[in-house]
PDB file of C-alpha atoms in Angstrom:
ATOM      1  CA  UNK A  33       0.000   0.000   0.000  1.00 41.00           C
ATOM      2  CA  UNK A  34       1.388   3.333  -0.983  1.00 48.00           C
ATOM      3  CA  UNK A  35      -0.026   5.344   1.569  1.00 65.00           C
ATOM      4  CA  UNK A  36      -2.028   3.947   4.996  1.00 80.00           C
ATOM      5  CA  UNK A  37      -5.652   4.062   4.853  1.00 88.00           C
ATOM      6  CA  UNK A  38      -7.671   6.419   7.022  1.00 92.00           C
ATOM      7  CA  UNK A  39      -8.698   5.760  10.517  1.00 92.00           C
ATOM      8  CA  UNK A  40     -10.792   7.837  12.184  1.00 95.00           C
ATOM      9  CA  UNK A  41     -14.216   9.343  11.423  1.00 95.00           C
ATOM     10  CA  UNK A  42     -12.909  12.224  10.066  1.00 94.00           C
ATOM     11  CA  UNK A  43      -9.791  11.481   8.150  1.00 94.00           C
ATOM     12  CA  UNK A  44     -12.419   8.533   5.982  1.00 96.00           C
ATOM     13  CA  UNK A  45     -14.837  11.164   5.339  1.00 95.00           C
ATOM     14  CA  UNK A  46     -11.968  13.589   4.063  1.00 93.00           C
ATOM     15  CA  UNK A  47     -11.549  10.052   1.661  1.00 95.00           C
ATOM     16  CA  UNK A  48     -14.970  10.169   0.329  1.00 96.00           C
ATOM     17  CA  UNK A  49     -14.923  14.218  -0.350  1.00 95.00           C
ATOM     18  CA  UNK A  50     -11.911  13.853  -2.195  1.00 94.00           C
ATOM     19  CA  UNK A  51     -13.470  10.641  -3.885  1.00 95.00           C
ATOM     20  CA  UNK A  52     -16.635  11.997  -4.140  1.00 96.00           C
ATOM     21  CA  UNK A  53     -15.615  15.441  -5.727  1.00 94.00           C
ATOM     22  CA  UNK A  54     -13.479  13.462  -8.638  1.00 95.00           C
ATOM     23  CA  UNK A  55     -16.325  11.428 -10.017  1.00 97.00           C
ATOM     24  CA  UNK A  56     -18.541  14.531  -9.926  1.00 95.00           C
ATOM     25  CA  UNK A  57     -16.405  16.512 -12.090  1.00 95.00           C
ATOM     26  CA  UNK A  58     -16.234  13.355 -14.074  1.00 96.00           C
ATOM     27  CA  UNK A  59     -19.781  13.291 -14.461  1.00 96.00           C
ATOM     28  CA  UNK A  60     -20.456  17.108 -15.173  1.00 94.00           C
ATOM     29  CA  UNK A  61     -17.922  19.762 -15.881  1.00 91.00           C
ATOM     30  CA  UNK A  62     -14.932  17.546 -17.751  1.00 94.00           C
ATOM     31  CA  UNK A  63     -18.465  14.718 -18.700  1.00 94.00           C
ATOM     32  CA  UNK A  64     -16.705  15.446 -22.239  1.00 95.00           C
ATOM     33  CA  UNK A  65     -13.579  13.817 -21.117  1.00 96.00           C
ATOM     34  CA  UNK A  66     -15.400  10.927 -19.509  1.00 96.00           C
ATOM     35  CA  UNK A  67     -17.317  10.105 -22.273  1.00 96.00           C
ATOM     36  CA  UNK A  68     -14.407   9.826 -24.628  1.00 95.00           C
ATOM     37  CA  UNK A  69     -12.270   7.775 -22.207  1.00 96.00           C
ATOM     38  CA  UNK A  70     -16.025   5.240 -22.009  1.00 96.00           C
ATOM     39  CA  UNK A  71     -14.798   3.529 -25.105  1.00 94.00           C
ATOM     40  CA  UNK A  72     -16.985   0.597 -25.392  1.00 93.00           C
ATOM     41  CA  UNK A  73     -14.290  -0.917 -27.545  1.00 92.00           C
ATOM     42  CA  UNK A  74     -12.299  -1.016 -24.840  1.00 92.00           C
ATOM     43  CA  UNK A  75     -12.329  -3.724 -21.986  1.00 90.00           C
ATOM     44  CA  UNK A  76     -14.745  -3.840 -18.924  1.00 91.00           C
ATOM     45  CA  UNK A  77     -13.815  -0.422 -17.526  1.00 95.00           C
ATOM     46  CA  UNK A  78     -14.085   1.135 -14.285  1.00 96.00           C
ATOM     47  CA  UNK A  79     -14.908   4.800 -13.136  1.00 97.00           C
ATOM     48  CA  UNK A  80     -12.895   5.407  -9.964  1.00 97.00           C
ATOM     49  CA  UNK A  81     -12.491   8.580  -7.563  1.00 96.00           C
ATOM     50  CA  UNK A  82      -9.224   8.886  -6.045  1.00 94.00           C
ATOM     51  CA  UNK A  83      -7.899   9.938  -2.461  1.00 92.00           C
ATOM     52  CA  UNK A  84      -6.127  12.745  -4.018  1.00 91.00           C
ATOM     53  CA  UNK A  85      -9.095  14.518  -5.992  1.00 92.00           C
ATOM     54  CA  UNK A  86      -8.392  12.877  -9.382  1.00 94.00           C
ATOM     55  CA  UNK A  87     -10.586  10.872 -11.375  1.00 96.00           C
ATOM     56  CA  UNK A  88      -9.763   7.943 -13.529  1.00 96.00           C
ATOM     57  CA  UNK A  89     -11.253   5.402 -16.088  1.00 96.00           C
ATOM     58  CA  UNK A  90      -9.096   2.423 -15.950  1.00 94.00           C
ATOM     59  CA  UNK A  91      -9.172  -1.746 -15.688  1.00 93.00           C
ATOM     60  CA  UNK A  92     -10.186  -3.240 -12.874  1.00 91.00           C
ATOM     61  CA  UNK A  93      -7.479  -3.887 -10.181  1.00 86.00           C
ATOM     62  CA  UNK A  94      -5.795  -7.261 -10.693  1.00 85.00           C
ATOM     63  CA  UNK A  95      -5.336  -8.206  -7.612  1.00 79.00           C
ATOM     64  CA  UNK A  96      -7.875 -11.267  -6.175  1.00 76.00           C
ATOM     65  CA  UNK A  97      -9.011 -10.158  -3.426  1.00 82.00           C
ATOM     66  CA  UNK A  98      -8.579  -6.233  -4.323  1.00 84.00           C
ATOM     67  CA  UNK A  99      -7.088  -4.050  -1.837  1.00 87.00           C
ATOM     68  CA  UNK A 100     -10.496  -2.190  -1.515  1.00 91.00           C
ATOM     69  CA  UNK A 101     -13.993  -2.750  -2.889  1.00 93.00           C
ATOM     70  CA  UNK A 102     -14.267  -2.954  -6.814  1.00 94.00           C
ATOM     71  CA  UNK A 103     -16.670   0.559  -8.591  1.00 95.00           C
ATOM     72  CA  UNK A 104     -18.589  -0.930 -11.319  1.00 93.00           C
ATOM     73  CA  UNK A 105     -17.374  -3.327 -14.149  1.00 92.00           C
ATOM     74  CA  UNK A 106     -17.966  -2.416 -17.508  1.00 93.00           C
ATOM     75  CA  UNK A 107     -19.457   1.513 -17.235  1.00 94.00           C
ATOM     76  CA  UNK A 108     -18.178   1.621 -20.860  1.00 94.00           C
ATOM     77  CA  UNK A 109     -20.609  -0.500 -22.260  1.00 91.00           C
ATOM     78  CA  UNK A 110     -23.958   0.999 -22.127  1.00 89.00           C
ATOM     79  CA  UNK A 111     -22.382   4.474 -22.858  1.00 92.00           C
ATOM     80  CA  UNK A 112     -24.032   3.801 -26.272  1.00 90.00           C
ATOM     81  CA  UNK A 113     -26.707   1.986 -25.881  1.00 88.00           C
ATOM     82  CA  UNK A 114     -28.812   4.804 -24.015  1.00 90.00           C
ATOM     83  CA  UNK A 115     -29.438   8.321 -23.968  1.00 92.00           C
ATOM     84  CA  UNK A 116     -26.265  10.090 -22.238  1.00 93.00           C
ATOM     85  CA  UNK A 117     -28.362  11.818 -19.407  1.00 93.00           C
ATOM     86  CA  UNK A 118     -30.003   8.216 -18.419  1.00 94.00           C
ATOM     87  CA  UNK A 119     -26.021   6.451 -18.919  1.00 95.00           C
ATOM     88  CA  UNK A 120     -24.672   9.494 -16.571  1.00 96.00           C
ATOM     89  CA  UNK A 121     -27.185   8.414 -13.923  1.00 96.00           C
ATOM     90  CA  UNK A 122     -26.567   4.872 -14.255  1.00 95.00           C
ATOM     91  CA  UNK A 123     -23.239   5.641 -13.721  1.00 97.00           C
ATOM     92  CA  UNK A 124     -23.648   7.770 -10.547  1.00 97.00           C
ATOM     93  CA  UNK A 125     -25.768   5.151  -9.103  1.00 96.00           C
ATOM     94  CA  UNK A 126     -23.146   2.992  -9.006  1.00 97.00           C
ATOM     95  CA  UNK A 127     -20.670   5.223  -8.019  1.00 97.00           C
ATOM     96  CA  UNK A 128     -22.289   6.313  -5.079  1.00 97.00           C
ATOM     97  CA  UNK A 129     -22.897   2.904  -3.604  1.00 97.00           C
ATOM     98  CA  UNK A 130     -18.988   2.085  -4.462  1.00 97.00           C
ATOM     99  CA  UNK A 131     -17.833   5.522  -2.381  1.00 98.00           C
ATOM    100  CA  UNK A 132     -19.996   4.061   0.180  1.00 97.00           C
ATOM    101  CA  UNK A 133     -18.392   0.602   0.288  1.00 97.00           C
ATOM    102  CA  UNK A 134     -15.235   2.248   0.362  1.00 97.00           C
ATOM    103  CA  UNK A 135     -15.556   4.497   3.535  1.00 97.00           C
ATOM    104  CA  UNK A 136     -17.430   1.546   5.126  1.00 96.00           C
ATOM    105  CA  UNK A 137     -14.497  -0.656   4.422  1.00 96.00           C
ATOM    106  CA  UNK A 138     -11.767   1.671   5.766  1.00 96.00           C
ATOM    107  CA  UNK A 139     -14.874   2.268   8.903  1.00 96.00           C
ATOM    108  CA  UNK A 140     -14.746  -1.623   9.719  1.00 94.00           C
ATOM    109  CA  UNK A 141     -12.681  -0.763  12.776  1.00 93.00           C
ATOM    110  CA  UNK A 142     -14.529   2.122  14.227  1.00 96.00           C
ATOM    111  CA  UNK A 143     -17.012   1.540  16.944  1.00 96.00           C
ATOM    112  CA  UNK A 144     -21.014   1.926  16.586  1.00 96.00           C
ATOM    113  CA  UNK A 145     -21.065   5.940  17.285  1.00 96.00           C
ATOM    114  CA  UNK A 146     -17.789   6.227  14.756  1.00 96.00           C
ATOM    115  CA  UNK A 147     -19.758   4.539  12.179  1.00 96.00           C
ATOM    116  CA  UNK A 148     -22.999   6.867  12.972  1.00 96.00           C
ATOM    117  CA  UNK A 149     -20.639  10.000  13.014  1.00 95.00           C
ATOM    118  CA  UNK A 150     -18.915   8.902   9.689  1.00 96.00           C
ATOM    119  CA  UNK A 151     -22.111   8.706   8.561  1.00 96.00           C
ATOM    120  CA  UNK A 152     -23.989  11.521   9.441  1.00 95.00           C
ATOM    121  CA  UNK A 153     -20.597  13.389   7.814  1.00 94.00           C
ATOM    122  CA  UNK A 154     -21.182  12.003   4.788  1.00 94.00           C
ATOM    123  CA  UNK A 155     -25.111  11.804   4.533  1.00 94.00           C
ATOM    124  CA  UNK A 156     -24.591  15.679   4.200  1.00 92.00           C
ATOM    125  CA  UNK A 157     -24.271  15.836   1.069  1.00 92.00           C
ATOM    126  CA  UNK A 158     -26.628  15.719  -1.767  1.00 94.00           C
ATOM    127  CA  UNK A 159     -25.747  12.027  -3.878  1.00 95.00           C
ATOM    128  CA  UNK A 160     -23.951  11.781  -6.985  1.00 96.00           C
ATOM    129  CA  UNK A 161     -27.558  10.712  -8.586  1.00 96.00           C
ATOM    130  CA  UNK A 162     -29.092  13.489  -6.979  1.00 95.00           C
ATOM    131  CA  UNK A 163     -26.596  15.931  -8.653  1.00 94.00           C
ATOM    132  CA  UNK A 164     -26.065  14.307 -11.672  1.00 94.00           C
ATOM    133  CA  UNK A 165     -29.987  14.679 -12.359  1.00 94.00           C
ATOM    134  CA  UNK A 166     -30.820  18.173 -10.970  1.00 91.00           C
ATOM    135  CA  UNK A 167     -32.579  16.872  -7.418  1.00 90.00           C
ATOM    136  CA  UNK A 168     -29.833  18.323  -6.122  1.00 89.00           C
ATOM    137  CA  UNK A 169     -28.003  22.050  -6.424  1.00 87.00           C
ATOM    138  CA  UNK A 170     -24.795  21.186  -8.047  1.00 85.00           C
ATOM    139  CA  UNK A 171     -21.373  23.520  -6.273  1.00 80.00           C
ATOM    140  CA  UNK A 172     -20.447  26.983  -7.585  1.00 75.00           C
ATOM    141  CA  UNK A 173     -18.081  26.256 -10.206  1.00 71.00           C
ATOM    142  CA  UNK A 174     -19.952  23.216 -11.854  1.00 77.00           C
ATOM    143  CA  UNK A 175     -21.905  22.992 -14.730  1.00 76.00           C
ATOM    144  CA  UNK A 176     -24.470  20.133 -15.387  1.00 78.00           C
ATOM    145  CA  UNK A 177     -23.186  17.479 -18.137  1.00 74.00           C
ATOM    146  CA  UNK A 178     -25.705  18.845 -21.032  1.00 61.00           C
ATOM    147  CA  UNK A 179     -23.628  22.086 -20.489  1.00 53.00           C
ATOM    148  CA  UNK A 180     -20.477  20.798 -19.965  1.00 38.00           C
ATOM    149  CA  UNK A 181     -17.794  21.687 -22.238  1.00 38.00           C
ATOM    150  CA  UNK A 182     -14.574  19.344 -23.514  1.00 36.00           C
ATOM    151  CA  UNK A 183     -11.275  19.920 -22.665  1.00 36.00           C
ATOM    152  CA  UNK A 184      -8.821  18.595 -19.878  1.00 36.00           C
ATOM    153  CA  UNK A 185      -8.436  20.494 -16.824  1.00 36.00           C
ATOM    154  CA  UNK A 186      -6.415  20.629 -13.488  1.00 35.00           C
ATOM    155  CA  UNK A 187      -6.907  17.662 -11.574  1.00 35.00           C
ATOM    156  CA  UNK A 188      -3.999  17.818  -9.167  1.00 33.00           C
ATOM    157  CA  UNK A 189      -5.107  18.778  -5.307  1.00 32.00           C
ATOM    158  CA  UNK A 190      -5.082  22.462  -4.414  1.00 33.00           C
ATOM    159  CA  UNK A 191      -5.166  24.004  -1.113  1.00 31.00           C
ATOM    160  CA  UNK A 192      -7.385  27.593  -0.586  1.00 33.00           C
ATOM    161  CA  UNK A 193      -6.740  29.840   2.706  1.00 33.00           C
ATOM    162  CA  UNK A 194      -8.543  32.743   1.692  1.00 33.00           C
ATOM    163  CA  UNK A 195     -10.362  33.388  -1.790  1.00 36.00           C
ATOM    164  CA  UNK A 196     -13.393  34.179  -3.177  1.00 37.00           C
ATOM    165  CA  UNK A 197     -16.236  31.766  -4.804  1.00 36.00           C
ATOM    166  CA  UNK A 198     -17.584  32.501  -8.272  1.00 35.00           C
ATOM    167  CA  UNK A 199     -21.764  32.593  -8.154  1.00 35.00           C
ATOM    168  CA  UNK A 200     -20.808  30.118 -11.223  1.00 36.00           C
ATOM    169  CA  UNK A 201     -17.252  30.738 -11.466  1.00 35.00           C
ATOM    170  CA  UNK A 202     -16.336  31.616 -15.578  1.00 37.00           C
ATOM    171  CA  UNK A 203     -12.672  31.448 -14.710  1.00 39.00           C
ATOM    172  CA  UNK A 204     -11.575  35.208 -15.982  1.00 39.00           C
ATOM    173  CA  UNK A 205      -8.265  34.879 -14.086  1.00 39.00           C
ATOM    174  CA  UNK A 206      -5.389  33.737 -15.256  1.00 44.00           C
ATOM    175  CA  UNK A 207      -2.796  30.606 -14.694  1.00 47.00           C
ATOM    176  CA  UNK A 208      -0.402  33.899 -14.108  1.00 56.00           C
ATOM    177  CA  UNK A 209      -2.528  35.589 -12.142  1.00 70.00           C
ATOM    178  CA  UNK A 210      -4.521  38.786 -11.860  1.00 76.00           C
ATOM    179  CA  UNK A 211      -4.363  41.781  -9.837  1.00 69.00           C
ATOM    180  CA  UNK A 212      -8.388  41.579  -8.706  1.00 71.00           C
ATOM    181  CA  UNK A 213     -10.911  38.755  -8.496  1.00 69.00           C
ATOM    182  CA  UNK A 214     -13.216  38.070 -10.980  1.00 69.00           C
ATOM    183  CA  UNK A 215     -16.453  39.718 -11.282  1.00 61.00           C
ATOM    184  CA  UNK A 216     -19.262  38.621  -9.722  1.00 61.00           C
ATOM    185  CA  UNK A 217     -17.170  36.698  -6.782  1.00 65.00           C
ATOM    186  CA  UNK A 218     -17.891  37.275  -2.997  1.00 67.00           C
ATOM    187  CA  UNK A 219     -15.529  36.497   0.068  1.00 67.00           C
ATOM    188  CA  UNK A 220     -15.635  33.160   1.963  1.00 68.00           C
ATOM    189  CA  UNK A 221     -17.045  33.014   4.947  1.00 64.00           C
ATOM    190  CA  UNK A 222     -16.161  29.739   8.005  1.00 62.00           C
ATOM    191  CA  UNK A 223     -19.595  28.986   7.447  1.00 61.00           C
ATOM    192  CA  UNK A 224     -19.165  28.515   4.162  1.00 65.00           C
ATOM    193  CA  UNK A 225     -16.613  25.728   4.310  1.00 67.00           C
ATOM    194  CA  UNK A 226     -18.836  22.854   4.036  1.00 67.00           C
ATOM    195  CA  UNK A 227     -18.173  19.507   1.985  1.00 66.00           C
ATOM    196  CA  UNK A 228     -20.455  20.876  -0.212  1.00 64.00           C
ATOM    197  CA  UNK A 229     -17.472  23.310  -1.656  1.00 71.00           C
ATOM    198  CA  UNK A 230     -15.123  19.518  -2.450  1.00 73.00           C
ATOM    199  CA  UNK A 231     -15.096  20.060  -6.474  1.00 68.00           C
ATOM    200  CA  UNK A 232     -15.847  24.053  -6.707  1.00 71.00           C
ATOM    201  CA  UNK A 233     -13.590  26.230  -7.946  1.00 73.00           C
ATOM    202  CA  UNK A 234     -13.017  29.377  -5.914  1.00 77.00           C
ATOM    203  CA  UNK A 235      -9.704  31.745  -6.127  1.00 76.00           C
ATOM    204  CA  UNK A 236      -6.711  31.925  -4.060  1.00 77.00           C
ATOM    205  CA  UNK A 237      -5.126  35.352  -3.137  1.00 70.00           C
ATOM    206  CA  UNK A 238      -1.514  34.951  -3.006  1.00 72.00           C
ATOM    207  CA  UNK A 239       0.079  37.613  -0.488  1.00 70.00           C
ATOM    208  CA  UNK A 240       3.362  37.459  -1.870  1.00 66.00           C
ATOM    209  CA  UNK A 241       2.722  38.508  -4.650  1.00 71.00           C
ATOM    210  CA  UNK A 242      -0.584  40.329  -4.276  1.00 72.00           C
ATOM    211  CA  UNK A 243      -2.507  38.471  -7.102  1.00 73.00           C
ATOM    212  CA  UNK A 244      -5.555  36.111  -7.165  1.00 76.00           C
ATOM    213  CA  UNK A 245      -5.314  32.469  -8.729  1.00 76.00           C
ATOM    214  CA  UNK A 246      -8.164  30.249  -9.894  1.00 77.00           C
ATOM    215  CA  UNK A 247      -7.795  26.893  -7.512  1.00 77.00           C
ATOM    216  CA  UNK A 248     -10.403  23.991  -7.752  1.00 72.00           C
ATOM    217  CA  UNK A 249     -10.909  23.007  -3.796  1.00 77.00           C
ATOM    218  CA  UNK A 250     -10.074  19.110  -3.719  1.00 72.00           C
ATOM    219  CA  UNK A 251     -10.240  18.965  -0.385  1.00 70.00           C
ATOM    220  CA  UNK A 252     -11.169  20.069   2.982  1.00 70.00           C
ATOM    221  CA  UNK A 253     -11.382  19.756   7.032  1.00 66.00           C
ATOM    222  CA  UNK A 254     -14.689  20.029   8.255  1.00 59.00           C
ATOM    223  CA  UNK A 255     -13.594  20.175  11.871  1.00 60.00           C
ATOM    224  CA  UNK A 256     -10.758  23.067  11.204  1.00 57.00           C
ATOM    225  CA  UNK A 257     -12.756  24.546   8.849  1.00 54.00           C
ATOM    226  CA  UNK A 258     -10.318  25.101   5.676  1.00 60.00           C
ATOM    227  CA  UNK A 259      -9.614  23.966   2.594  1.00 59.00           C
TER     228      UNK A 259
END
């Protein structure tokens, strides 16, 4: 194992943000990327969210048993055989049951009110299926898969101290910078660190050099409140 696997109630639920926020991007604002990478050509494919904010479309792990519970085999196949909004769902489905197994794996050791806490951290939030098909508000920063446009972007972790969130974010800074934040951004307040901000983009003021970044939060501490 490359890195040790999450213990407590909090560090697991930082797991399934990070998880959770990779598949979500997946599924709505880089859904153009997905869908090309869903060749059903290809073998029996997997969607997976990993622990650093990434997403990935890749064979199933090799190993028999896997180190941790399998996401869905073959998510490549139907990609053709339906209409995209109903495959997207499908696909959400079973991605939310698989983040599920996955914290409940790596919560095997925790006692009954660690288990309850774990999950009352992660009951939260809205469900991939609930986002994917509009029962749910999707983040600032997100747009919906029918408006999603193609195109690779960022999907390394990023860390925000104090920035401001785009009321739909339309990215006018720069990866060099700019001297104010973008129109139509307010400040961040502690209350509004919640996991619901895990996949948003927001912007980063950088005091030594005075100018504001574009980030994408991957990650965040619900306890310490930051991101």
């Amino acid at each position: 194992m490359s890195e040790a696997f999450p213990r407590t109630p909090e560090e697991i639920a930082e797991d399934y943000f990070a998880r959770r926020g990779g598949i979500l991007r997946a599924l709505t604002d880089e859904v153009e990327d997905f869908y090309q990478a869903c060749d059903p050509e290809k073998e029996n494919l997997c969607l997976y969210g990993e622990r650093n904010g990434a997403w990935s479309v890749e064979l199933p792990a090799e190993e028999v048993p896997p180190e941790l519970p399998e996401p869905c085999l073959g998510v490549n196949f139907a990609r053709d055989g339906m209409a995209r909004k109903d495959w997207l769902a499908l696909v959400a489905v079973h991605s939310d049951a698989w983040l599920m197994a996955v914290a409940f794996f790596y919560a095997v050791k925790l006692d009954q009110e660690g288990r309850s806490k774990l999950f009352k951290q992660v009951n939260a939030l809205p469900t991939l299926f609930e986002l994917v098909t509009g029962r749910a508000k999707l983040p600032p920063g997100l747009k919906p898969a029918g408006a999603a446009a193609g195109g690779s972007k960022p999907a390394g972790a990023k860390r925000k101290q104090d920035g401001a969130m785009p009321e739909g974010y339309t990215g006018t800074g720069t990866a060099s910078g700019s001297k104010l934040p973008s129109v139509g951004t307010r400040q961040l307040t502690p209350n509004d660190v919640s996991p619901m901000l895990v996949g948003a983009m927001a912007e980063l003021y950088w005091p030594d050099d005075g100018m504001w970044y574009p980030v994408r939060i991957e990650r965040l501490d619900p306890g310490s409140r930051t991101a």
